[in-house]
Coordinates of C-alpha atoms and ligand atoms in Angstrom, one line a residue:
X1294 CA -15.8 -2.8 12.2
X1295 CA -15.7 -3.9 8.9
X1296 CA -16.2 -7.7 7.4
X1297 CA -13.1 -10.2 8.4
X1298 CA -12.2 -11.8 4.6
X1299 CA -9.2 -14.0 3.5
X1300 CA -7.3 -13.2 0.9
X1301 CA -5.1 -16.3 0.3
X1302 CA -3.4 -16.4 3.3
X1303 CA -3.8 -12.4 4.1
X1304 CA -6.8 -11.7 6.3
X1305 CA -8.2 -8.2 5.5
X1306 CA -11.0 -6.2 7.4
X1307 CA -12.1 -6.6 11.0
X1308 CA -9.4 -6.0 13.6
X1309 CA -6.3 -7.3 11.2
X1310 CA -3.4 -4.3 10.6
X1311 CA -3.8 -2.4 7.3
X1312 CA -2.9 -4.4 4.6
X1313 CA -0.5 -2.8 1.7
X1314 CA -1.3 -3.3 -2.0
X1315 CA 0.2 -2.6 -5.4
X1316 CA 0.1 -3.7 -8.7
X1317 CA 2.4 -4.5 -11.2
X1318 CA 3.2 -3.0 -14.7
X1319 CA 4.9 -5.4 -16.7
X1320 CA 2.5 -7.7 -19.1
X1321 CA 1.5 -10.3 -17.6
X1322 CA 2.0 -12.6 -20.2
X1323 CA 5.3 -12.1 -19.3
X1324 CA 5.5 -14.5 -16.2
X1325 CA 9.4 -14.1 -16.0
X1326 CA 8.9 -10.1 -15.5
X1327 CA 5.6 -10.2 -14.2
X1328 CA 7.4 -12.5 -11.1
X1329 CA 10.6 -10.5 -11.1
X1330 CA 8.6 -7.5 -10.1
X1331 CA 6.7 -9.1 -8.0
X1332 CA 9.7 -10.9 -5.8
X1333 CA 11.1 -7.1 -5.7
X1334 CA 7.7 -5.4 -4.6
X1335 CA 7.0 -7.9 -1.9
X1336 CA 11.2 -6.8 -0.5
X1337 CA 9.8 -3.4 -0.4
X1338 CA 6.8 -4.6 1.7
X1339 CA 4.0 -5.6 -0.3
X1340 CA 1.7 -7.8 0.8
X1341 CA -0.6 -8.1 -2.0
X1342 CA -0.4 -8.0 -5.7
X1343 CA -3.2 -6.8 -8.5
X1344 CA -1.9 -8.0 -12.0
X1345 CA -4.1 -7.3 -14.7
X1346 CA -5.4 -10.0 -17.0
X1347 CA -6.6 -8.6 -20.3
X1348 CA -6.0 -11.4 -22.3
X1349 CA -6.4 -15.7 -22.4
X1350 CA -2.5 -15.6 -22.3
X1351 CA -2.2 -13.6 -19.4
X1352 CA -5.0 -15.6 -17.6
X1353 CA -3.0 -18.7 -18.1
X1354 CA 0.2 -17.0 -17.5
X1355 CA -0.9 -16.6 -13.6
X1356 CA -0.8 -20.6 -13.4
X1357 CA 2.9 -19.8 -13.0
X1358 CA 2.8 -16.7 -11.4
X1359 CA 0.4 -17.8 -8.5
X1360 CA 2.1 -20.9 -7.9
X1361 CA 5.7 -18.7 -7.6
X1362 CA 4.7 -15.4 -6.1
X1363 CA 5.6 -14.9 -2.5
X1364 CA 1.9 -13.0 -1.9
X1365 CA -1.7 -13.8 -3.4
X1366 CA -2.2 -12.7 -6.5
X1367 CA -5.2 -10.4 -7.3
X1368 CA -6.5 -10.6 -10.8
X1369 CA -8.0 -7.7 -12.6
X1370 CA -10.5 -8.2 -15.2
X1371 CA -12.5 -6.1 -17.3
X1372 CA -15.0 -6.9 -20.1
X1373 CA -14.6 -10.8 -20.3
X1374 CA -15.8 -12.8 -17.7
X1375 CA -14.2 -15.9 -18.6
X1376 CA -11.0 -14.3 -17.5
X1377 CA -12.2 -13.9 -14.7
X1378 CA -13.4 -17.8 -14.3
X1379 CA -10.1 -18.7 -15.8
X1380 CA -7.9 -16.4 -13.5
X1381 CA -9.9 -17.6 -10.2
X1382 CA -9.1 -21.1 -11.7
X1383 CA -5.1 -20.6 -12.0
X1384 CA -4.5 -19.6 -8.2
X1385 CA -5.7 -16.0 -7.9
X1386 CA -6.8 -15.2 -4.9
X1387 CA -9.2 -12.0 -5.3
X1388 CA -10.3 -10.9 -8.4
X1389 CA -10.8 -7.5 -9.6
X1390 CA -14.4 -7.3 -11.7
X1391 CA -16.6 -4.7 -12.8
X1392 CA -20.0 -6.2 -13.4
X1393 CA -21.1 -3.2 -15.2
X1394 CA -18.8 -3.9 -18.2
X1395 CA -18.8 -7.4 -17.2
X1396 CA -22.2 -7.4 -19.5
X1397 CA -25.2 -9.5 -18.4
X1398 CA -26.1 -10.6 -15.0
X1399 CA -25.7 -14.5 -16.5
X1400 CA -22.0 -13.7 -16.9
X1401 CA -21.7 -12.4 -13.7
X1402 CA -23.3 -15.4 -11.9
X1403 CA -20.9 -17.7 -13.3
X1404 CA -18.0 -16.0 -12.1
X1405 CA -19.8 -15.8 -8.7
X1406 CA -20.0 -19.4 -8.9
X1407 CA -16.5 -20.4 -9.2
X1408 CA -15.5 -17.4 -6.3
X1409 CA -17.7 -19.4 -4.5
X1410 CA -16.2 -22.8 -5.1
X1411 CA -12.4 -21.3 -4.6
X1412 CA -13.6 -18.7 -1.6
X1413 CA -12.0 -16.2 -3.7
X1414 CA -13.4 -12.5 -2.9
X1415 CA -14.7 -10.0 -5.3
X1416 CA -13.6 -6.4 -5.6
X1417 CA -16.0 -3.8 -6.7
X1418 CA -16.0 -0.8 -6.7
X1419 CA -16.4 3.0 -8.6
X1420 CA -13.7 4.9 -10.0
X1421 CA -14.5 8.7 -10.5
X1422 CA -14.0 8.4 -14.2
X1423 CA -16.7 5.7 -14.8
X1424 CA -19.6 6.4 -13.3
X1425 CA -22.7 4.9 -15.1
X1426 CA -24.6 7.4 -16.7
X1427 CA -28.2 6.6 -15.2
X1428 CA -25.8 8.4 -12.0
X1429 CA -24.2 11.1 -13.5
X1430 CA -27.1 13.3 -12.5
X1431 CA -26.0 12.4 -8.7
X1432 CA -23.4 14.4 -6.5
X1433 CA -19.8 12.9 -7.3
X1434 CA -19.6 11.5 -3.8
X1435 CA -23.0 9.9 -3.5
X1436 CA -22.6 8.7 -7.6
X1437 CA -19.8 6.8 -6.4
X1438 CA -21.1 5.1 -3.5
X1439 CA -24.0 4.3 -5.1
X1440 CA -22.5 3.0 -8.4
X1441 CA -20.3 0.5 -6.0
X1442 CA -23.3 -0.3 -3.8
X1443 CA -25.0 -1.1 -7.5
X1444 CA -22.7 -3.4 -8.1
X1445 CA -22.4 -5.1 -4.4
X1446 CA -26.1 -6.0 -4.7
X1447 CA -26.1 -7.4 -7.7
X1448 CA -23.2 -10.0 -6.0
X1449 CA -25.6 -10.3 -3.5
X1450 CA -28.5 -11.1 -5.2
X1451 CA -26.5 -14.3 -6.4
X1452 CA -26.0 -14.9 -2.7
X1453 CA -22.1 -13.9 -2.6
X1454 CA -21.0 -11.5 -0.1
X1455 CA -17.3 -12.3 0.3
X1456 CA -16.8 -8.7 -1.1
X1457 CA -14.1 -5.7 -1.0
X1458 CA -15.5 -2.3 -2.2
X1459 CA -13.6 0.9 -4.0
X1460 CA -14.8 4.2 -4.3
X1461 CA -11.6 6.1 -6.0
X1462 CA -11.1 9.4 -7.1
X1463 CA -8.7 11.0 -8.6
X1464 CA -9.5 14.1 -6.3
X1465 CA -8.2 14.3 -3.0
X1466 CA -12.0 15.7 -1.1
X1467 CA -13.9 13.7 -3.1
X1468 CA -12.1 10.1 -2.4
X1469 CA -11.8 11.2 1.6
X1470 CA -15.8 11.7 1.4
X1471 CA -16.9 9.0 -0.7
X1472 CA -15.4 6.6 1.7
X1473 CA -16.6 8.2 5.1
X1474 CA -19.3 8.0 3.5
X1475 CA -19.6 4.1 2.0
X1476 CA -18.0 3.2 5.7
X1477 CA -21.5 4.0 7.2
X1478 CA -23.3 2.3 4.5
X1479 CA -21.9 -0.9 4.4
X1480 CA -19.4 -3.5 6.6
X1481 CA -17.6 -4.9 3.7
X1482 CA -14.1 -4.7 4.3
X1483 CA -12.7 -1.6 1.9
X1484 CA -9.8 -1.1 -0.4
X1485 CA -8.3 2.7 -0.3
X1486 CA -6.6 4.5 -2.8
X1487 CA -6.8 7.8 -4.9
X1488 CA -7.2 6.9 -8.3
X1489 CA -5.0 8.0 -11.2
X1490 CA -3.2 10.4 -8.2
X1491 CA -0.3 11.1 -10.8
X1492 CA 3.6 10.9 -10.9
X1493 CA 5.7 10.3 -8.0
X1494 CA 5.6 14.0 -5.9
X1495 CA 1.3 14.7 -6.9
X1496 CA 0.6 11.1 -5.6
X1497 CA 2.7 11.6 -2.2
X1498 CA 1.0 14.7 -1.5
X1499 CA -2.7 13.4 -2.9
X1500 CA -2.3 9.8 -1.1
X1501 CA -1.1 10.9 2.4
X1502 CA -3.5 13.3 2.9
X1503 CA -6.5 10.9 1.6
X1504 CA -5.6 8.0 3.2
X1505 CA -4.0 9.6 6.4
X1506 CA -7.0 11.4 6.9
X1507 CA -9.1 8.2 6.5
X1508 CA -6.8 5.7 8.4
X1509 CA -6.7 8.3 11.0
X1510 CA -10.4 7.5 11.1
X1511 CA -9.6 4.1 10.8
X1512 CA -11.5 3.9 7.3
X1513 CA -9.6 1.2 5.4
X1514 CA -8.5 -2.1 5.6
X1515 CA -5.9 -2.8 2.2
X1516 CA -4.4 0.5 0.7
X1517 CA -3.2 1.3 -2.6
X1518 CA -0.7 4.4 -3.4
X1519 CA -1.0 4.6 -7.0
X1520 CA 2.1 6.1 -9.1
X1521 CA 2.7 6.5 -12.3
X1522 CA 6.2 5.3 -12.3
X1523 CA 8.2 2.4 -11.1
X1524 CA 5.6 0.5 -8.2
X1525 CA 8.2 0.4 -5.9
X1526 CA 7.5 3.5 -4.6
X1527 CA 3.8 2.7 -4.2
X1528 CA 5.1 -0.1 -1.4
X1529 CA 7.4 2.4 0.0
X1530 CA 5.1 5.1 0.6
X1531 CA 2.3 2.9 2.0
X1532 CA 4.9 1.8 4.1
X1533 CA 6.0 5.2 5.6
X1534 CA 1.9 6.4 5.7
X1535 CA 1.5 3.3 8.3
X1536 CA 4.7 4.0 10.2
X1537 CA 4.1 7.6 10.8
X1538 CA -0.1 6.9 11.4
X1539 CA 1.3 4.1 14.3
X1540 CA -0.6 1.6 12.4
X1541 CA 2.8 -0.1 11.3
X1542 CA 6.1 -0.6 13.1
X1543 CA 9.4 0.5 11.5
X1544 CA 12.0 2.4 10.9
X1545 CA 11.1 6.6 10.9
X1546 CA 14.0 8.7 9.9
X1547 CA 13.8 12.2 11.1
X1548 CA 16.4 15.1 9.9
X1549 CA 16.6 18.7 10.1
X1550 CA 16.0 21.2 7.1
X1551 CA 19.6 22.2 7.9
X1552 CA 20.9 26.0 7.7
X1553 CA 24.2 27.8 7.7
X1554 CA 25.5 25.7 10.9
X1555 CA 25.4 22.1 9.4
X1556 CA 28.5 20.5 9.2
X1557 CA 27.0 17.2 7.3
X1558 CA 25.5 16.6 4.4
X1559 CA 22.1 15.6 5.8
X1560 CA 20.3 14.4 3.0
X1561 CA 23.2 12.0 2.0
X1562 CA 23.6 10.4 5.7
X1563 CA 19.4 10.2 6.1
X1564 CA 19.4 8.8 2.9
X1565 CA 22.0 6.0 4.0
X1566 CA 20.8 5.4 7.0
X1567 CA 16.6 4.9 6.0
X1568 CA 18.4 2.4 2.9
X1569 CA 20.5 0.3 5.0
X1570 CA 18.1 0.0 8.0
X1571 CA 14.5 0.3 5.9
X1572 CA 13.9 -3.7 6.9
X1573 CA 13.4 -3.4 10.7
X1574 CA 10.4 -4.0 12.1
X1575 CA 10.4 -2.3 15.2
X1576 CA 9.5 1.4 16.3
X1577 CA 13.0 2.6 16.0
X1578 CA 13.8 6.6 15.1
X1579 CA 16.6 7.8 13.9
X1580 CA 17.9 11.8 14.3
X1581 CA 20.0 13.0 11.4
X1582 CA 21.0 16.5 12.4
X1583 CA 23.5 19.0 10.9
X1584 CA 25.0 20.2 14.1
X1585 CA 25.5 20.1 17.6
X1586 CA 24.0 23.3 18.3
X1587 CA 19.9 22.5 18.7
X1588 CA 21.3 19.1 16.9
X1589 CA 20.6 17.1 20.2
X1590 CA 17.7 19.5 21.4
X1591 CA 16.2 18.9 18.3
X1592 CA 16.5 15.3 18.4
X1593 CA 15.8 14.0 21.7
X1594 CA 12.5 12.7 20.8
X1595 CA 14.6 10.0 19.0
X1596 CA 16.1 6.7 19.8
X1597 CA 19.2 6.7 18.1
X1598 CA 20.4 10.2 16.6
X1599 CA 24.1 11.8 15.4
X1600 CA 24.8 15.6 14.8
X1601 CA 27.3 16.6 12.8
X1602 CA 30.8 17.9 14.5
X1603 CA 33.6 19.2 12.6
X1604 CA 35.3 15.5 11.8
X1605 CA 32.1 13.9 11.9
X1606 CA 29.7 12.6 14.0
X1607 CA 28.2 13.0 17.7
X1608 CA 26.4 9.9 18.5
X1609 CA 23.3 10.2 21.1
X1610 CA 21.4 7.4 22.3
X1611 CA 18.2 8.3 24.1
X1612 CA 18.6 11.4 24.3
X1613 CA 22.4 11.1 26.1
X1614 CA 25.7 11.8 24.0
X1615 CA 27.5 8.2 23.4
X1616 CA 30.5 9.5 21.5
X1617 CA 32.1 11.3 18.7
X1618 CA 32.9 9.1 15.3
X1619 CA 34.3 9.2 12.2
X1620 CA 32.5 8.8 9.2
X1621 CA 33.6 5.6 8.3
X1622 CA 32.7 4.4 12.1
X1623 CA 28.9 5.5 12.4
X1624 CA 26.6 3.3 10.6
X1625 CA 28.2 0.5 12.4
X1626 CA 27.8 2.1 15.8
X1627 CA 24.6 2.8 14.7
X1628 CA 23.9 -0.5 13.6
X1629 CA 25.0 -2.0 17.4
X1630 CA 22.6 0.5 19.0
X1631 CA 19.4 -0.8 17.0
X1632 CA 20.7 -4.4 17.4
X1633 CA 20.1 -3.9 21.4
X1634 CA 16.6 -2.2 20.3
X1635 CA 15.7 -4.8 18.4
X1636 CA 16.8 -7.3 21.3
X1637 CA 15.0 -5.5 23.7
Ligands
LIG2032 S1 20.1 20.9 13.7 FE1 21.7 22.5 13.4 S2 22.1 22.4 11.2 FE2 20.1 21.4 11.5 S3 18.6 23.1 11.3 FE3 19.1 22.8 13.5 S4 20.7 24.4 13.8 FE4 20.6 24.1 11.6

């Protein structure tokens, strides 16, 4: 079992659930936008929020941003350690460092110092595209557990061991090994992700099967589905990789492919049922199926399903048929059935 560490007021590692991460893409100098999207990722589910801080503006812009944001703020800082000092010292409750480009030890034992003073945790951590050279002679995998384990001694020489560790790739068998591996070689609580995993349909496929595989190993303890694209989607997805590993409760829609018998337009009605229901946090699934035919059969595996008839809906409950409703009837009748769920 891994390290327990607080994050603010999130505790990460140990036996707490998996804990879902993202990071915003507006500047941060911007406080107003930087907050907007923050308010609208932590809707979505977000629990905690990496900003970068690239400049003295930014770093003072998180005095507002901490003290407004509904979830810690994590800063990330290359290069200038001062950022780092002044981030820690506006409200952010993890930072994000890199002592390699951090430059000498003396800088990072300052910034040590004031994570100390705050008990603010330190990410560190390899990324697949910068590995130091002295390891680019090693395999991929073991270059990037040692390049993070580099950096984790060097916190720990300065006695600070209140630590996070990354070892992203941007490919898919060499992120799943280099954290089975690191997970043997250390206790520190570790953040997951596949690095640079690409636009919206290459970072679904990449991140469920790298961190499916690994939560199903329970390797992982915050997780980060990076997208290039609106962040939103990074909350969503994490979202719907905990809910279908067990390791979250929700909402899980399930519809059939349909075929030449569907009388709905499936895809519409799942899409309107995950959007209006996506808030519960309960175990609750939900059938959409095209027809009657293997409709029910199909979907007796779910709480709450309807089938498509010729004026609209069958509705089945546990498996039993309720009723038949019109379109404009079901998502309220729907609706009643996972109030009594949620009551139960
Ligand atoms: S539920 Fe009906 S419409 Fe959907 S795939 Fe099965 S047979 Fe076809």
């Amino acid at each position: 079992m891994t390290k327990e560490i607080l994050i603010g007021n999130v505790k990460i590692g140990g036996d707490n659930p998996v804990v879902i991460q993202s990071m915003t893409n507006t500047k941060t100098e911007d406080y107003m936008a930087t907050l907007n999207q923050i308010n609208q990722l932590f809707k979505a589910g977000c629990e905690l929020v990496r900003v970068s801080v690239p400049t003295i503006e930014a770093a003072e812009s998180l005095k507002v941003i901490t003290k407004n944001s509904p979830i810690p703020i994590i800063a990330d800082i290359h290069f200038d350690y001062k950022l780092a000092i002044k981030s820690i010292q506006n409200g952010a409750k993890k930072v994000r460092i890199n002592p390699g480009n951090i430059g000498s030890e003396e800088k990072v034992k300052e910034v040590v110092k004031v994570a100390k003073e705050y008990n603010v945790p330190i990410r560190v951590g390899a990324n697949s595209g910068s590995i130091p050279k002295e390891l680019e002679h090693l395999d991929k995998v073991d270059a990037l557990c040692e390049a993070a384990l580099k950096e984790v001694r060097i916190l720990e020489k300065y006695g600070f061991n209140n630590i996070v560790i990354s070892v992203k790739s941007s490919d898919v068998k060499e992120t799943i090994k280099a954290y089975e591996k690191i997970s043997t070689l250390t206790n520190y609580p570790l953040h997951i992700g596949v690095t640079e995993a690409g636009t919206y349909e290459w970072s679904i496929v990449k991140s469920s099967i790298a961190l499916g595989h690994l939560l199903y190993k329970n390797i992982g303890d915050t997780i980060r589905v990076s997208i290039a694209g609106d962040p939103i989607y990074e909350v969503i997805i994490a979202k719907k990789i905990l809910i279908s590993l067990g390791l979250r409760q929700g909402l899980e829609v399930i519809a059939c492919p349909t075929c030449s018998r569907t009388e709905i337009n499936v895809e519409k009605w799942a899409k309107l049922v995950e959007e209006r229901f996506s808030n519960i946090n309960k175990n609750i699934k939900i059938a959409i199926l095209g027809c009657v035919v293997n409709g029910i059969g199909e979907g007796k595996d779910a709480d709450i399903g309807i089938a498509g008839v010729k004026n609209g809906f069958v509705l089945f409950y546990k498996g039993k048929i309720i009723n038949e409703y019109k379109e404009e009837e079901i998502l309220e009748k729907i609706e009643a059935l996972i109030e009594q769920e949620v009551k139960e």
